[in-house]
CSV table of C-alpha atoms in Angstrom, one decimal:
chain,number,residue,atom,x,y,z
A,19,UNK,CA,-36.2,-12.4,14.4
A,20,UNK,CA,-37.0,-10.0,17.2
A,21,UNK,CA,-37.9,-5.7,16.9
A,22,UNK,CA,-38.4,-3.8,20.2
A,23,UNK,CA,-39.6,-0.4,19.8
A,24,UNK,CA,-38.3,1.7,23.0
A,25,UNK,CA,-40.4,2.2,25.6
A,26,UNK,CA,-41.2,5.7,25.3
A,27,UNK,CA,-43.0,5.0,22.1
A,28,UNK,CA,-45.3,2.0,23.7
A,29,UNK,CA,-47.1,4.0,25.9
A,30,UNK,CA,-48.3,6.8,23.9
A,31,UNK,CA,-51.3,5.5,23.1
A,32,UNK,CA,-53.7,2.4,25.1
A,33,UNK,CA,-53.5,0.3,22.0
A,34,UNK,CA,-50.3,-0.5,20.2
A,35,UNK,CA,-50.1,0.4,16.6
A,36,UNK,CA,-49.6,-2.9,14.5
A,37,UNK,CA,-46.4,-1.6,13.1
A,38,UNK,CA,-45.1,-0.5,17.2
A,39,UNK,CA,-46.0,-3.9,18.1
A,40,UNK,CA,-42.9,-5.6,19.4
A,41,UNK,CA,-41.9,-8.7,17.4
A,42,UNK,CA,-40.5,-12.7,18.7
A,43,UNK,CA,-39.8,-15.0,16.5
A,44,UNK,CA,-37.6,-18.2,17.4
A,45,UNK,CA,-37.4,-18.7,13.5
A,46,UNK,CA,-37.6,-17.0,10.1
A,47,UNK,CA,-41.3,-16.0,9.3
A,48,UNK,CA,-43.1,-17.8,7.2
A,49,UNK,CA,-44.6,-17.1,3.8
A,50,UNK,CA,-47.9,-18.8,4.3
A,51,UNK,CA,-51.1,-18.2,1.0
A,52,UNK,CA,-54.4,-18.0,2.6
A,53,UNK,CA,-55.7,-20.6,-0.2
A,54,UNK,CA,-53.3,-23.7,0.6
A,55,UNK,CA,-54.1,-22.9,4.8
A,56,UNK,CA,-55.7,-25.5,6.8
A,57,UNK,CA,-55.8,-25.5,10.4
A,58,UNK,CA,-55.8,-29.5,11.5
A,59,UNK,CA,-57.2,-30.6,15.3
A,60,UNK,CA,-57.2,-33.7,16.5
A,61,UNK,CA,-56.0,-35.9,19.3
A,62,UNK,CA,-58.2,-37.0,22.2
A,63,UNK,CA,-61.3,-35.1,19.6
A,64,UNK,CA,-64.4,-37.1,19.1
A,65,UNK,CA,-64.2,-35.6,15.5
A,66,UNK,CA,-60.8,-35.3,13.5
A,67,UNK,CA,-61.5,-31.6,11.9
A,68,UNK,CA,-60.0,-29.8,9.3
A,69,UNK,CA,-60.4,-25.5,8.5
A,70,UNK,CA,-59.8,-23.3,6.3
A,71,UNK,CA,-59.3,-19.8,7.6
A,72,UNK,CA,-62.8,-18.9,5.6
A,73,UNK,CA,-64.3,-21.6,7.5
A,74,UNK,CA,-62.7,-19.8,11.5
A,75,UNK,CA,-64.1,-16.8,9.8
A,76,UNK,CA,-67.6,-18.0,8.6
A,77,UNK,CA,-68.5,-21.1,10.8
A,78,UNK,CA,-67.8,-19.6,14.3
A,79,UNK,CA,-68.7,-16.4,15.8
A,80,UNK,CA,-66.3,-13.1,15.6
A,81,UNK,CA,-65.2,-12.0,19.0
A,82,UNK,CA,-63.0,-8.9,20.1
A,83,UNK,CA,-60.1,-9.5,22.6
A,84,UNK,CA,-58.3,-6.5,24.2
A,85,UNK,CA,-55.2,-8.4,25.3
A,86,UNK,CA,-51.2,-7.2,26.3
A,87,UNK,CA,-48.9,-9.4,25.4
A,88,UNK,CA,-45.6,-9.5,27.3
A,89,UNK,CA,-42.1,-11.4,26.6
A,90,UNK,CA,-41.3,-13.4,29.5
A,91,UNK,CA,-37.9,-12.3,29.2
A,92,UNK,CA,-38.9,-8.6,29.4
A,93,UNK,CA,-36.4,-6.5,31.7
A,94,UNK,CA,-33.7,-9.1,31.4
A,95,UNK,CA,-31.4,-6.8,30.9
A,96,UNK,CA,-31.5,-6.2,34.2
A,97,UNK,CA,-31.1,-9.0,35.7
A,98,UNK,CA,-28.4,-9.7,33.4
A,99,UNK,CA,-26.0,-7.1,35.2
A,100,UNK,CA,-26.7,-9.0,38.4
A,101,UNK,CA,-25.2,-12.2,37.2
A,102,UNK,CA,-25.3,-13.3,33.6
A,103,UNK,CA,-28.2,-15.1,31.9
A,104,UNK,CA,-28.9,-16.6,28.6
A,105,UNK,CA,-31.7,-15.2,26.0
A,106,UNK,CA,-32.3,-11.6,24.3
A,107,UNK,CA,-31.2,-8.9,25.9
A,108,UNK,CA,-34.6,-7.4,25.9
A,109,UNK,CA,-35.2,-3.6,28.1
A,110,UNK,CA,-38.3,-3.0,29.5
A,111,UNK,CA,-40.3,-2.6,25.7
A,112,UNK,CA,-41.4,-5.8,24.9
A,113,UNK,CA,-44.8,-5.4,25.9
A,114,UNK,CA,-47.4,-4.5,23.8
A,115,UNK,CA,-51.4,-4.3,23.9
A,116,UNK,CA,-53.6,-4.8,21.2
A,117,UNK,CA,-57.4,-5.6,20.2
A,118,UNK,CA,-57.6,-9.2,19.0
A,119,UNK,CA,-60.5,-10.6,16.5
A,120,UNK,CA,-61.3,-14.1,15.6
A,121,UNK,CA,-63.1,-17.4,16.7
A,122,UNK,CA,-62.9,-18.5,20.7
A,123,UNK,CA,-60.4,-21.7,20.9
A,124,UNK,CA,-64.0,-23.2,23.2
A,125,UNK,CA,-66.2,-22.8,20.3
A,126,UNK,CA,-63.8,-24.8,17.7
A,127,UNK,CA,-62.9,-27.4,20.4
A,128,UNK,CA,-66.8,-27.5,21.0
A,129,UNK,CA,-66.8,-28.1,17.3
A,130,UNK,CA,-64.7,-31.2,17.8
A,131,UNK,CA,-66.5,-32.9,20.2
A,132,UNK,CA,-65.0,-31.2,23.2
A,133,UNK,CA,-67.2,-31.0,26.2
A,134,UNK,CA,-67.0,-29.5,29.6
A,135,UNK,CA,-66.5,-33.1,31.2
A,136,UNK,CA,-63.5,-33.2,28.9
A,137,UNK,CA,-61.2,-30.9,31.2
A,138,UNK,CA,-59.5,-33.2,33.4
A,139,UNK,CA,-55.8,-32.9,33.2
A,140,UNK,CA,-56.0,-32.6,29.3
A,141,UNK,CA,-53.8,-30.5,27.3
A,142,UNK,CA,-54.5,-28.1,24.3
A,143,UNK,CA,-50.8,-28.5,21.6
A,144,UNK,CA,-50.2,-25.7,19.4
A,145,UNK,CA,-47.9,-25.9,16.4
A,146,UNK,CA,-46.6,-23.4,14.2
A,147,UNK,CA,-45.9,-23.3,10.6
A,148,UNK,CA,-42.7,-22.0,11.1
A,149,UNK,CA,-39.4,-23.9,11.0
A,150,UNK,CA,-36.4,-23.5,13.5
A,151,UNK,CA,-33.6,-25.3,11.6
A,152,UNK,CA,-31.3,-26.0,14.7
A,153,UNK,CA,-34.2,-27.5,16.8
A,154,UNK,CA,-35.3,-29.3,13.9
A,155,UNK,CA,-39.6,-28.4,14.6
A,156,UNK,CA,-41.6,-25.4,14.4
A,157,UNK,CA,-42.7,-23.6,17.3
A,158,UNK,CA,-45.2,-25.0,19.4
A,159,UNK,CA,-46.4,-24.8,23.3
A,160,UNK,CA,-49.6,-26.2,25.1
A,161,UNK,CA,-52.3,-24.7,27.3
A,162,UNK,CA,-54.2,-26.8,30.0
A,163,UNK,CA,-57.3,-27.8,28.2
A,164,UNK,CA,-59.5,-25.9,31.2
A,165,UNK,CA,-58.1,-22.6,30.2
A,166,UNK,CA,-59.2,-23.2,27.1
A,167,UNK,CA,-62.5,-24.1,27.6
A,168,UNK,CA,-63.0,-21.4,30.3
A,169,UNK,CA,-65.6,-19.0,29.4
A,170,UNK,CA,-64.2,-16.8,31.1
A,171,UNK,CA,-60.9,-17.4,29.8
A,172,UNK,CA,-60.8,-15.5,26.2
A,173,UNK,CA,-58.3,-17.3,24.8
A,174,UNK,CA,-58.9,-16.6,21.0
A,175,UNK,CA,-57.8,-17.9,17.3
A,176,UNK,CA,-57.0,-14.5,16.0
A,177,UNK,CA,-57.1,-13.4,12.2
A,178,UNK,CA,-57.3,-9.5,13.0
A,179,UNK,CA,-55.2,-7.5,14.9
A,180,UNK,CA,-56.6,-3.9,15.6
A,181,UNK,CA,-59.1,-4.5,13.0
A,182,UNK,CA,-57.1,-5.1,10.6
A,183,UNK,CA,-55.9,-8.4,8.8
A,184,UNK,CA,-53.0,-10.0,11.4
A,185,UNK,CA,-49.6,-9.0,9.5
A,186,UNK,CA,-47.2,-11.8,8.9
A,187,UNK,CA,-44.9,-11.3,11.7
A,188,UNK,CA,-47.7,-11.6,14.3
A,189,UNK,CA,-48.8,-14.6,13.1
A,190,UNK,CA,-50.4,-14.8,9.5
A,191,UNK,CA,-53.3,-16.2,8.3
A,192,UNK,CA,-54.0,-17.5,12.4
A,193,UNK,CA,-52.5,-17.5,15.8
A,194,UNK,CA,-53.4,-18.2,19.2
A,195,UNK,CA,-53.5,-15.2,22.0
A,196,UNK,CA,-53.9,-16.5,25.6
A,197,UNK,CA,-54.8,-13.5,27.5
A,198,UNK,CA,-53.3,-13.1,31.3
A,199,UNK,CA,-50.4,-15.9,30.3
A,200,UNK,CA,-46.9,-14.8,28.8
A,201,UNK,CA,-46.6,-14.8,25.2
A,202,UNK,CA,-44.5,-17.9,24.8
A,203,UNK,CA,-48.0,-19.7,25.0
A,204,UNK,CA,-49.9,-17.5,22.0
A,205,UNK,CA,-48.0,-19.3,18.9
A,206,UNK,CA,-48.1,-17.7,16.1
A,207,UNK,CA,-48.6,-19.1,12.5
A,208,UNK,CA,-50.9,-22.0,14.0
A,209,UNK,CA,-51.1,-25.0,11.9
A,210,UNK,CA,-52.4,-27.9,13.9
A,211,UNK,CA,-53.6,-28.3,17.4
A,212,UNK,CA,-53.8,-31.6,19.5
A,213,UNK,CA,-55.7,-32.3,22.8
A,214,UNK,CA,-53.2,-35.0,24.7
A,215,UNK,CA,-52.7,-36.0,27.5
A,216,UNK,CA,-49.5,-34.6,28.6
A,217,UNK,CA,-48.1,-30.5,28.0
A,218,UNK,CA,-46.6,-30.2,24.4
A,219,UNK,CA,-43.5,-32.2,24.0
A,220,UNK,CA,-41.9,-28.8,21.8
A,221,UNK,CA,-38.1,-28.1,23.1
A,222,UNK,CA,-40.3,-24.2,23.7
A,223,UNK,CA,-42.3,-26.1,26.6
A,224,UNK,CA,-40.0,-28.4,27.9
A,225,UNK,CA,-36.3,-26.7,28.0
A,226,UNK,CA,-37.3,-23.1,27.9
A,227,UNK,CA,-39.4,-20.6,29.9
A,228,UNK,CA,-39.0,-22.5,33.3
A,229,UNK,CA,-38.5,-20.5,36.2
A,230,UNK,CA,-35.4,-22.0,38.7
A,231,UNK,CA,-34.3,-20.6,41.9
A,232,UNK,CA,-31.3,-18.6,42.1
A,233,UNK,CA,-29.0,-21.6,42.7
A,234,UNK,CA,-29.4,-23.1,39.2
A,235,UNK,CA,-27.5,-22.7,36.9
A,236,UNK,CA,-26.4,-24.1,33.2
A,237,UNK,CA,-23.6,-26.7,35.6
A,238,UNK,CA,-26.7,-28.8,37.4
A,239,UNK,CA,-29.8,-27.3,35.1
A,240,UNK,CA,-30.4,-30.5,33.2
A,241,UNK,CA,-32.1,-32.4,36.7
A,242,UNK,CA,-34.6,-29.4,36.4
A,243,UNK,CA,-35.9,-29.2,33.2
A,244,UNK,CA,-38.3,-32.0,33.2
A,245,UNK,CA,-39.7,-31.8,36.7
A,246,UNK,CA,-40.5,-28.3,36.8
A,247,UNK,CA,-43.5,-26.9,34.8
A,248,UNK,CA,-43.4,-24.0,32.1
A,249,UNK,CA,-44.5,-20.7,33.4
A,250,UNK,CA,-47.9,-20.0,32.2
A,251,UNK,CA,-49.4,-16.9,34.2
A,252,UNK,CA,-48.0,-13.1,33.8
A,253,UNK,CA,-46.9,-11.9,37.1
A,254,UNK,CA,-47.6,-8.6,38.2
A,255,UNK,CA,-45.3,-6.0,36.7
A,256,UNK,CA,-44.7,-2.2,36.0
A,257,UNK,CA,-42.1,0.4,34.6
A,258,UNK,CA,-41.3,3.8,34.1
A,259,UNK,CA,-41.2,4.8,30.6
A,260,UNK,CA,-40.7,8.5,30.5
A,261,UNK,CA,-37.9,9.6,32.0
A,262,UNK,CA,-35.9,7.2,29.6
A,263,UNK,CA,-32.5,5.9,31.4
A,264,UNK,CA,-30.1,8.8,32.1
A,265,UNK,CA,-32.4,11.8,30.6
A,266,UNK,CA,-31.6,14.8,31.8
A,267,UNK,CA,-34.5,16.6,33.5
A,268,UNK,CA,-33.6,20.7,32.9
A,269,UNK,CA,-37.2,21.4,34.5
A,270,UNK,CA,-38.4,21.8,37.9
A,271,UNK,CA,-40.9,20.1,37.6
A,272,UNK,CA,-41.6,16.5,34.9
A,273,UNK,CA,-44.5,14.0,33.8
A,274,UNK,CA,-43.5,10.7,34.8
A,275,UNK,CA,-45.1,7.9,32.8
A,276,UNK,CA,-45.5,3.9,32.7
A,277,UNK,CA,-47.3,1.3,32.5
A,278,UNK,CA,-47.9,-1.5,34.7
A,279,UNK,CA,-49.6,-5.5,34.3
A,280,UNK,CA,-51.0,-8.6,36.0
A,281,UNK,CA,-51.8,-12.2,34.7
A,282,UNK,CA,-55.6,-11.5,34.9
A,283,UNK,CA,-55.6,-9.3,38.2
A,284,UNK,CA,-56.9,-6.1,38.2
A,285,UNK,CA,-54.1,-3.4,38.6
A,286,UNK,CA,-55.2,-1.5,41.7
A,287,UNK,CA,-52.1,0.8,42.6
A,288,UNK,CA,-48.7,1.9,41.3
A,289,UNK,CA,-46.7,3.5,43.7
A,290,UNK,CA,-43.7,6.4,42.9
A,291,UNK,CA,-40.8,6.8,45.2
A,292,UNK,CA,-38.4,10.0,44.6
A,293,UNK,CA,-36.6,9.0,47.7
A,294,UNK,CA,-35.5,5.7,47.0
A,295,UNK,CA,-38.7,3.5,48.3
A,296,UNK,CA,-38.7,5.3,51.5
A,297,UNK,CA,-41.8,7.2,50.7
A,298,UNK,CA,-44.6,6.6,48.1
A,299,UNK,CA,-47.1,8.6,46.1
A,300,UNK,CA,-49.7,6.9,44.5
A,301,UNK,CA,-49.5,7.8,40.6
A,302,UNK,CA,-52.3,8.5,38.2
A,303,UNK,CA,-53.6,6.1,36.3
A,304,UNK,CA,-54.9,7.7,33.4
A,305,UNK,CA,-56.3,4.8,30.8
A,306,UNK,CA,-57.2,1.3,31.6
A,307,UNK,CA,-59.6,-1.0,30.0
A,308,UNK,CA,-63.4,-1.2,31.1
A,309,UNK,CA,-64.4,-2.3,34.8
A,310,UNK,CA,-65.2,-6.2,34.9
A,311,UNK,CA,-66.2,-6.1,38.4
A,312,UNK,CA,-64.4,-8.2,40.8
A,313,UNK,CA,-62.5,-10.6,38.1
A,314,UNK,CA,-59.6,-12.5,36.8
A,315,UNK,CA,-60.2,-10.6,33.2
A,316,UNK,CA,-58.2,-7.8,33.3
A,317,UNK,CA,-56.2,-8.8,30.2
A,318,UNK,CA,-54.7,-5.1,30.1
A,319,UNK,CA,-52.2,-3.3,30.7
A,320,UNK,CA,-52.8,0.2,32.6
A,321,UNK,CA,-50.8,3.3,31.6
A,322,UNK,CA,-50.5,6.0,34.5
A,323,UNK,CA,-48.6,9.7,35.4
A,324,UNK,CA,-47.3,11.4,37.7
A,325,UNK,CA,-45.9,14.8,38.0
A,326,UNK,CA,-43.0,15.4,39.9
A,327,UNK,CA,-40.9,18.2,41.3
A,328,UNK,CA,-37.2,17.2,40.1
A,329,UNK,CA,-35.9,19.1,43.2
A,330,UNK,CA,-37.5,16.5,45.4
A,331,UNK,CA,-35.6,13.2,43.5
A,332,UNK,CA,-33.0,11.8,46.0
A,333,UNK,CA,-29.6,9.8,44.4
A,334,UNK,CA,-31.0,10.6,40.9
A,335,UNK,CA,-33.5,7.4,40.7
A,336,UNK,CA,-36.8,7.4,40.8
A,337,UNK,CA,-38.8,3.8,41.1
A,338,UNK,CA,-41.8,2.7,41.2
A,339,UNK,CA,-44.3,-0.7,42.2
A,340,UNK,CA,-47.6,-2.1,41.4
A,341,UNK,CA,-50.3,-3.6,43.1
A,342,UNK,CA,-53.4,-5.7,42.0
A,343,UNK,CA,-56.0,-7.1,43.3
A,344,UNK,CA,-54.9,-10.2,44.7
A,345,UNK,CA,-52.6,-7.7,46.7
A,346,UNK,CA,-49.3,-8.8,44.9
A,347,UNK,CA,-46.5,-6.6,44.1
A,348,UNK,CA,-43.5,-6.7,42.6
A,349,UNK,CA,-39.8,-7.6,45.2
A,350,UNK,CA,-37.8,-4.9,45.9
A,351,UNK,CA,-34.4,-6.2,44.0
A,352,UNK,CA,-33.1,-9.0,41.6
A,353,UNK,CA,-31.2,-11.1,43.6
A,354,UNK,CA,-33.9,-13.4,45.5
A,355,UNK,CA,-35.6,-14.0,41.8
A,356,UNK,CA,-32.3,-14.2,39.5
A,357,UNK,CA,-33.1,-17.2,37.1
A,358,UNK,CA,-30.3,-18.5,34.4
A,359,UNK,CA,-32.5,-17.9,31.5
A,360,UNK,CA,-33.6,-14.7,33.0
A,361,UNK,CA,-37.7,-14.3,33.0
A,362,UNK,CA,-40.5,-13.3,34.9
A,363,UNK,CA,-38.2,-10.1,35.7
A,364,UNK,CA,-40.9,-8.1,37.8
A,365,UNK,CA,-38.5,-6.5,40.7
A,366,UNK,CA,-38.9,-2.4,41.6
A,367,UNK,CA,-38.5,-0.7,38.4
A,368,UNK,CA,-35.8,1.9,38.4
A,369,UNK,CA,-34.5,4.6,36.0
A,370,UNK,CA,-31.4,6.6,36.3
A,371,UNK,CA,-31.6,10.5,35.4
A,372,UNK,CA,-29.7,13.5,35.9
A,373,UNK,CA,-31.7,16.2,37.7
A,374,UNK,CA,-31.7,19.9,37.9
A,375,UNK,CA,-29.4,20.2,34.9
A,376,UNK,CA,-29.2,24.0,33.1
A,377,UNK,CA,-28.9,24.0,29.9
């Protein structure tokens, strides 16, 4: 199941609406009563525990998580008219940003006899309650156990989702969101979790979400699916949502707006060429979340604006580029970071229009 709302819509408002929320699901969703729910962890545990979801609710305390999440294979499209790749042919809208309620995944490991010492080279398994009939398994992914148990990490059990119950296709009765990582790792419809010794074993962590270089492909893939490791972190990322591909701008002058990401890294610039990425003006960024100093915990996405005179747009493109604070930014074309299943996507964001039409 998948629902992408277009991109224009996303960024009218900080927080998505539940109901704008793009949706992912490897599987059909499933119907799950809140009475017969139990949330099993074991593994390498010192205590075997089992909860209820009135037991997340009542035995740890509520946090509040303002996370985006974002589809690894966001803007495949694009790189899908370079050469072809295999998955969704997602456009630049599945992203989404949302304010996240439930129990911290440190306090219910705590609860099971996790310590600090524990971190190692440990693993955190999630499975889902869902069932994908051709892979035979639910959903599931892993975590290293340190993110996890990072205070500073946020990673949260979530039963609310913009403070309201979390609706069925995001996950109902619990799911996990791992803030700053791509949303492959924040399973939905969590059932059990498992502290191993090794990254989940799910066909989700091992044959899918790797990142290859450009010279892989589906005839020599196979010697490169079990030594390279599953992408974790976001990368940083923007896009212009307004124009929309191929609008035609009948003004002189126009409001461009976007949005724009990093796995943790605090967005500190987004660039706007008119002249294709010969000059650059830096746009306006008009709502982010709250300053957390000099951080990894910018879980966020920022929305920014600029206004443009359509006379000054050369070739009809405009483009633009971020920058955070690790002083990252995105490549300037597809090519160098084409990859056969066609993630992490993050190349100079351009849009098409037709300028200085009369009506």
């Amino acid at each position: 199941q998948r629902r992408v709302r277009a991109p224009q819509l996303l960024v009218q408002s900080f927080l998505t609406p539940n109901e704008h929320f793009y949706v992912r699901n490897h599987g059909p969703v499933p119907l799950i009563e809140e009475k017969d729910y139990r949330l099993v962890v074991e593994g390498l545990v010192k205590n075997k525990l089992s909860f209820s979801l009135n037991d997340i609710k009542t035995a740890f305390p509520k946090v509040r998580i303002t996370a985006t999440l974002q589809c690894a294979g966001n803007r495949r499209t694009e790189m899908h008219k370079i050469k072809v790749v295999k998955g969704v042919g997602w456009g630049s809208g599945t992203i989404s940003n949302a304010v996240w309620g439930g129990a911290l995944l440190r306090d219910v490991l705590i609860k099971c006899g996790i310590s600090e010492s524990d971190n190692g080279n440990l693993h955190v398994a999630f499975e889902g309650l869902d069932w994908i009939a051709d892979k035979k398994s639910g959903y599931g992914s892993s975590i290293p156990l340190n993110k996890a148990m990072d205070l500073l990490g946020d990673t949260i059990l979530a039963y609310e989702m913009n403070d309201a119950e979390l609706p069925r296709d995001h996950g109902f009765p619990l799911r996990v969101v791992v803030p700053g990582y791509i949303a492959a790792r924040s399973t939905k419809w969590l059932g059990r979790i498992v502290i191993q010794n090794r990254e989940s074993q799910n066909f989700y962590q091992q044959y899918d979400y790797k990142l290859f270089s450009p010279s892989v492909d589906w005839s020599n893939v196979e010697q490169y699916w079990t030594v390279s490791r599953p992408v974790l972190d976001m990368n940083v990322q923007s896009a212009i949502s307004y124009p929309a591909e191929g609008e035609v701008l009948t003004g002189d002058e126009y409001l461009v707006k976007g949005y724009a990401i990093s796995g943790g890294r605090r967005i500190e610039r987004v660039d706007l060429s008119l002249d294709l990425g010969q000059t650059w003006v830096d746009a306006d960024i008009v709502c982010r979340e709250q300053d957390k100093g000099y951080s990894n915990r910018y879980w966020c996405w920022v929305l920014w604006e600029k206004k443009i005179k359509t006379s000054m747009i050369v070739g009809n493109k405009l483009v633009c580029r971020a920058w955070d604070s690790g002083a990252n930014t995105q490549p300037e074309t597809i090519p160098p970071i084409w990859n056969l299943r066609g993630i992490m996507n993050n190349a100079w964001f351009y849009v098409n229009v037709v300028k200085n039409a009369k009506l």
